[in-house]
Each structure stands twice: as C-alpha cells, then as structure tokens.
C-alpha cells in the first residue's frame, strides 16, 4: 500500500456506518461533528465514515507547537487505516481541503476519491486579510465578537438576510459556544497551507464543490483548484461557507452521488 510510514493514530476520531471507506477532514475552528454533523448519518448509511478532530477540537488536546499540514494528513490516513480501511475516499471541507489533497498526494495508493468543499489550494490576498483577523479575535478570548465576525463572513447572503433579528442573535450565541479551543492554531495553519504543487499529481477522481456565496474562500479559488487537478469535476451549490447549515441535504447528495460512482 502506501510507501510512507504512518504515525500512530493519536487524534480523537469518530467512526460510523459500514461500506466503502470515507475519511473526513473538518474545517478550521470546528470539529468533525461541527463540520459534518448534519450529514454524518446520511454519509454513514453508505460508508464506513472515519473523521479525526484536529488538535484543540473535539477530544483531541490542544497543540503546544504550530500545526503541520503533513501531520494532519498523515493522522487522517492513520486513523482510517487503524479502523481497518486499506483504501478510502476523502472529503475535505475548508481547511480540510488542503488536508485531503495532501493525504492523497502522500498516500495515493490509499485514496480512491476526493471531495473538496468550500476550500482553497493556497492563501490568496483575501484570505491573507481575513485569516489574521480571525486568529487575533480567537486569541483575544472575546467569543461574542469572534462569533459576530464568523457569522458575517461564513453565512451566505441569502441565509444571512433571511434571518430575523432574534434568530441572528441565536446563531451568534451558538457560534460563540461552539468555537474550538484550538482555533488560533487552526487559523495560523490556514495561511501556510499551500498544495499547489500537489494538484497536478493527484490521480484520485475529484469533485470540487464550489460554494457560490462564500466570503471566506472565493469561487475563483474553487475554480483554480478544479482546473489544476487532472480530470476534476466542479459543481456549484448556492450557499456561503456553511453548506452544512444552509443546504445540508443538497451537500450530502452531491457527495454521495459522486462517491457512488468512484468508491471502491
């Protein structure tokens, strides 16, 4: 199988379902449950789902050193292998996109397909401005202000403007309560994540899901990602950065339909 030696799988992980393997790489400031929770049962109905929580998310202790994309990718693969999956598809959302790409690049014999949602191949100027603000707000400890920023940035225009005032306040309170302790480290890694050199060498069938109202990762980045991966397919979903909140059923359907054609 993979020519690289895998580390011990030490990150907390979630395992559900049966069938072809599917490894989940979550977004920054979140967790497996926070990113994939609304569609987890639907994915597990057709797949053995294995998701890891990055340091400072879920039950994985916070890291005392800067995070590494290679380490996250290897831990994701190691977790899937530890659960008995020799080969598996990988779904990566937001920061999980570069993690998924790096996993496919480092362990091509194991990764059978890629699904990349609301993600990026490198830090563009927009992310260069947005991510340090996120990190500084997370480091400040003012979760309400951080939640206001994230709500403004992450929700698409349709969803945000459809919210009555009280629902909007509830969304902000929920976001404040669910921010991962390791958010500063996640937000520090995101601008350092650059997988452009990996993309031309990806051999796994790939679906790029472009979130068309995204204020964090632009459709321009989504198209660059799809254009650089040989044979990649791009589809659009009319949401902001949070398809699991705005259109979970549609997001799940896009993932499962693609994987039905390409999972081992």
Coordinates of C-alpha atoms in Angstrom, one line a residue:
X1 CA 0.0 0.0 0.0
X2 CA 1.3 3.5 0.9
X3 CA 5.1 3.8 0.7
X4 CA 5.1 6.2 3.6
X5 CA 5.3 5.0 7.2
X6 CA 2.2 6.1 9.1
X7 CA 2.4 7.6 12.5
X8 CA 0.4 6.2 15.4
X9 CA -3.2 7.4 15.2
X10 CA -3.4 9.7 18.2
X11 CA -6.1 12.2 17.3
X12 CA -9.7 11.6 18.7
X13 CA -11.8 10.1 16.0
X14 CA -15.4 9.4 15.1
X15 CA -16.4 6.1 13.4
X16 CA -19.8 5.4 12.0
X17 CA -21.5 3.2 9.4
X18 CA -20.4 0.4 7.1
X19 CA -19.4 0.0 3.5
X20 CA -16.7 1.7 1.4
X21 CA -14.4 3.9 3.5
X22 CA -14.8 7.6 3.7
X23 CA -12.3 9.8 5.7
X24 CA -13.5 13.2 6.8
X25 CA -11.3 16.3 7.2
X26 CA -13.0 19.2 9.0
X27 CA -12.7 22.9 8.8
X28 CA -10.7 25.3 11.0
X29 CA -12.2 26.3 14.3
X30 CA -14.6 23.4 14.1
X31 CA -14.6 19.6 14.6
X32 CA -15.8 16.5 12.8
X33 CA -19.2 16.9 14.4
X34 CA -19.3 20.7 13.9
X35 CA -18.5 20.3 10.1
X36 CA -20.2 17.1 9.2
X37 CA -22.7 16.5 12.0
X38 CA -25.9 17.4 9.9
X39 CA -24.9 14.9 7.2
X40 CA -23.0 12.3 9.2
X41 CA -25.8 9.8 9.4
X42 CA -26.5 10.2 5.7
X43 CA -22.9 9.5 4.8
X44 CA -22.7 6.6 7.2
X45 CA -25.7 5.0 5.6
X46 CA -23.5 4.1 2.7
X47 CA -19.9 4.3 4.0
X48 CA -17.7 3.4 6.9
X49 CA -17.0 7.0 8.0
X50 CA -13.8 7.9 9.9
X51 CA -13.2 11.5 10.9
X52 CA -10.5 13.0 13.1
X53 CA -10.6 16.0 15.3
X54 CA -7.5 18.3 14.9
X55 CA -5.6 19.4 18.0
X56 CA -7.8 21.7 20.0
X57 CA -11.0 20.3 18.5
X58 CA -13.4 17.7 20.0
X59 CA -11.4 15.4 22.4
X60 CA -8.0 16.0 20.8
X61 CA -5.8 18.0 23.2
X62 CA -4.6 21.4 22.0
X63 CA -1.2 21.5 20.4
X64 CA 1.7 23.4 22.0
X65 CA 3.5 23.8 18.7
X66 CA 2.4 25.0 15.3
X67 CA 0.3 22.6 13.3
X68 CA 1.6 20.9 10.2
X69 CA -0.4 20.1 7.1
X70 CA 1.6 16.9 6.6
X71 CA 0.9 15.8 10.2
X72 CA -2.8 16.4 9.9
X73 CA -2.9 14.5 6.6
X74 CA -0.9 11.5 8.0
X75 CA -3.1 11.4 11.1
X76 CA -6.3 11.3 8.9
X77 CA -4.9 8.4 6.9
X78 CA -3.6 6.6 10.0
X79 CA -7.0 6.8 11.7
X80 CA -8.7 5.3 8.7
X81 CA -6.1 2.5 8.5
X82 CA -6.4 1.9 12.2
X83 CA -10.1 1.3 11.7
X84 CA -9.4 -1.4 9.1
X85 CA -9.7 0.6 5.9
X86 CA -7.0 -0.1 3.4
X87 CA -8.4 2.3 0.8
X88 CA -11.0 5.0 1.2
X89 CA -12.3 8.3 -0.2
X90 CA -11.5 11.6 1.5
X91 CA -13.9 14.5 2.0
X92 CA -12.3 17.8 2.9
X93 CA -14.1 21.0 3.9
X94 CA -12.4 24.4 4.1
X95 CA -9.0 23.8 5.8
X96 CA -9.8 20.2 5.4
X97 CA -9.5 20.6 1.7
X98 CA -5.7 21.1 1.8
X99 CA -5.5 18.3 4.4
X100 CA -7.4 16.0 2.0
X101 CA -5.3 16.9 -1.0
X102 CA -2.1 16.4 1.0
X103 CA -3.4 13.0 2.1
X104 CA -4.0 12.0 -1.5
X105 CA -0.6 13.3 -2.5
X106 CA 1.3 11.5 0.3
X107 CA -0.7 8.3 0.2
X108 CA -2.0 7.9 -3.4
X109 CA -2.4 4.1 -3.1
X110 CA -5.0 4.5 -0.3
X111 CA -7.1 7.4 -1.5
X112 CA -9.8 6.3 -4.0
X113 CA -11.6 9.6 -4.5
X114 CA -11.6 13.2 -3.3
X115 CA -14.5 15.6 -2.5
X116 CA -13.3 19.2 -1.7
X117 CA -15.9 21.7 -0.5
X118 CA -15.6 25.4 0.1
X119 CA -11.8 25.2 0.1
X120 CA -8.6 26.6 -1.3
X121 CA -5.3 25.5 -2.8
X122 CA -3.4 28.4 -1.3
X123 CA -3.8 31.7 0.6
X124 CA -4.9 34.4 -1.8
X125 CA -4.9 38.1 -0.8
X126 CA -8.5 37.9 0.5
X127 CA -7.6 35.1 2.9
X128 CA -4.3 36.9 3.8
X129 CA -6.6 39.7 5.2
X130 CA -9.4 37.6 6.6
X131 CA -7.4 34.9 8.5
X132 CA -5.3 37.1 10.7
X133 CA -8.4 38.9 11.9
X134 CA -10.0 35.6 12.8
X135 CA -6.8 34.4 14.6
X136 CA -6.5 37.7 16.6
X137 CA -10.1 37.6 17.6
X138 CA -9.8 34.0 18.7
X139 CA -6.7 34.8 20.7
X140 CA -8.5 37.8 22.4
X141 CA -10.9 35.5 24.2
X142 CA -13.9 37.6 23.2
X143 CA -16.0 34.8 21.8
X144 CA -19.0 37.1 21.1
X145 CA -17.1 39.4 18.8
X146 CA -15.4 36.4 17.2
X147 CA -18.8 34.9 16.6
X148 CA -20.2 38.1 15.1
X149 CA -17.3 38.1 12.7
X150 CA -17.7 34.5 11.7
X151 CA -21.4 34.8 11.3
X152 CA -21.0 37.8 9.0
X153 CA -18.2 36.0 7.0
X154 CA -19.5 32.4 6.9
X155 CA -23.2 32.7 6.1
X156 CA -24.2 33.4 2.5
X157 CA -26.2 36.5 1.6
X158 CA -29.4 34.5 1.2
X159 CA -29.3 32.8 4.6
X160 CA -28.0 35.9 6.4
X161 CA -30.6 38.3 5.1
X162 CA -33.4 35.8 5.7
X163 CA -32.8 35.7 9.4
X164 CA -35.0 37.7 11.8
X165 CA -33.0 39.7 14.4
X166 CA -33.6 37.2 17.2
X167 CA -32.6 34.2 15.0
X168 CA -29.4 36.1 14.1
X169 CA -28.6 36.6 17.8
X170 CA -29.2 32.9 18.4
X171 CA -26.9 32.0 15.6
X172 CA -24.2 34.2 17.1
X173 CA -24.6 32.7 20.5
X174 CA -24.4 29.2 19.1
X175 CA -21.3 30.0 17.2
X176 CA -19.7 31.6 20.3
X177 CA -20.4 28.4 22.3
X178 CA -19.0 26.1 19.6
X179 CA -15.7 27.7 18.8
X180 CA -12.9 25.2 19.1
X181 CA -10.2 26.0 21.7
X182 CA -7.6 25.3 19.0
X183 CA -8.9 27.9 16.7
X184 CA -5.8 30.2 16.9
X185 CA -3.6 27.3 15.8
X186 CA -6.0 26.3 13.0
X187 CA -6.1 29.9 11.8
X188 CA -2.3 30.0 11.9
X189 CA -2.0 26.9 9.7
X190 CA -4.6 28.0 7.1
X191 CA -2.5 30.8 5.5
X192 CA 0.5 28.4 5.5
X193 CA -1.4 25.7 3.7
X194 CA -0.3 25.6 0.0
X195 CA -1.0 22.5 -2.0
X196 CA -0.5 23.9 -5.5
X197 CA 2.5 21.7 -6.2
X198 CA 0.4 18.6 -5.2
X199 CA -2.5 19.3 -7.5
X200 CA -1.1 18.2 -10.9
X201 CA -0.1 14.8 -9.4
X202 CA -3.5 13.9 -7.9
X203 CA -4.7 10.7 -9.5
X204 CA -7.9 10.1 -7.5
X205 CA -11.2 11.1 -9.1
X206 CA -12.0 14.5 -7.6
X207 CA -15.2 16.6 -7.1
X208 CA -14.8 20.3 -6.2
X209 CA -18.0 21.7 -4.6
X210 CA -18.0 25.5 -5.1
X211 CA -20.0 27.5 -2.6
X212 CA -21.1 30.4 -4.7
X213 CA -21.9 32.9 -1.9
X214 CA -18.7 32.2 0.0
X215 CA -17.0 35.2 1.7
X216 CA -14.1 33.2 3.0
X217 CA -13.0 31.1 0.0
X218 CA -13.8 32.6 -3.3
X219 CA -15.3 30.8 -6.4
X220 CA -12.1 31.9 -8.1
X221 CA -10.1 29.7 -5.7
X222 CA -12.6 26.8 -6.2
X223 CA -12.1 27.0 -10.0
X224 CA -8.3 27.2 -9.7
X225 CA -8.4 24.1 -7.6
X226 CA -10.6 22.2 -10.1
X227 CA -8.6 23.4 -13.1
X228 CA -5.3 22.2 -11.6
X229 CA -6.4 18.6 -10.6
X230 CA -6.4 16.3 -13.7
X231 CA -10.0 15.4 -14.6
X232 CA -11.6 17.1 -11.6
X233 CA -15.3 17.9 -11.8
X234 CA -16.7 21.2 -10.4
X235 CA -20.3 21.7 -9.2
X236 CA -21.9 24.7 -7.6
X237 CA -24.1 25.0 -4.5
X238 CA -25.8 28.3 -3.7
X239 CA -24.5 28.8 -0.1
X240 CA -22.0 30.7 1.8
X241 CA -19.2 29.0 3.6
X242 CA -21.6 26.8 5.6
X243 CA -23.4 24.3 3.3
X244 CA -24.0 22.1 6.3
X245 CA -26.2 24.9 7.8
X246 CA -27.7 26.3 4.6
X247 CA -28.2 23.3 2.3
X248 CA -27.2 20.1 4.1
X249 CA -29.4 17.8 2.1
X250 CA -28.1 19.1 -1.2
X251 CA -24.5 19.0 0.0
X252 CA -24.9 15.4 1.2
X253 CA -26.5 14.4 -2.1
X254 CA -23.6 15.9 -4.1
X255 CA -21.1 13.9 -2.0
X256 CA -22.9 10.6 -2.0
X257 CA -23.8 10.7 -5.7
X258 CA -20.1 11.3 -6.7
X259 CA -18.8 8.6 -4.3
X260 CA -21.3 6.1 -5.6
X261 CA -19.5 6.3 -8.9
X262 CA -16.0 6.2 -7.6
X263 CA -15.8 4.4 -4.2
X264 CA -14.2 1.0 -4.1

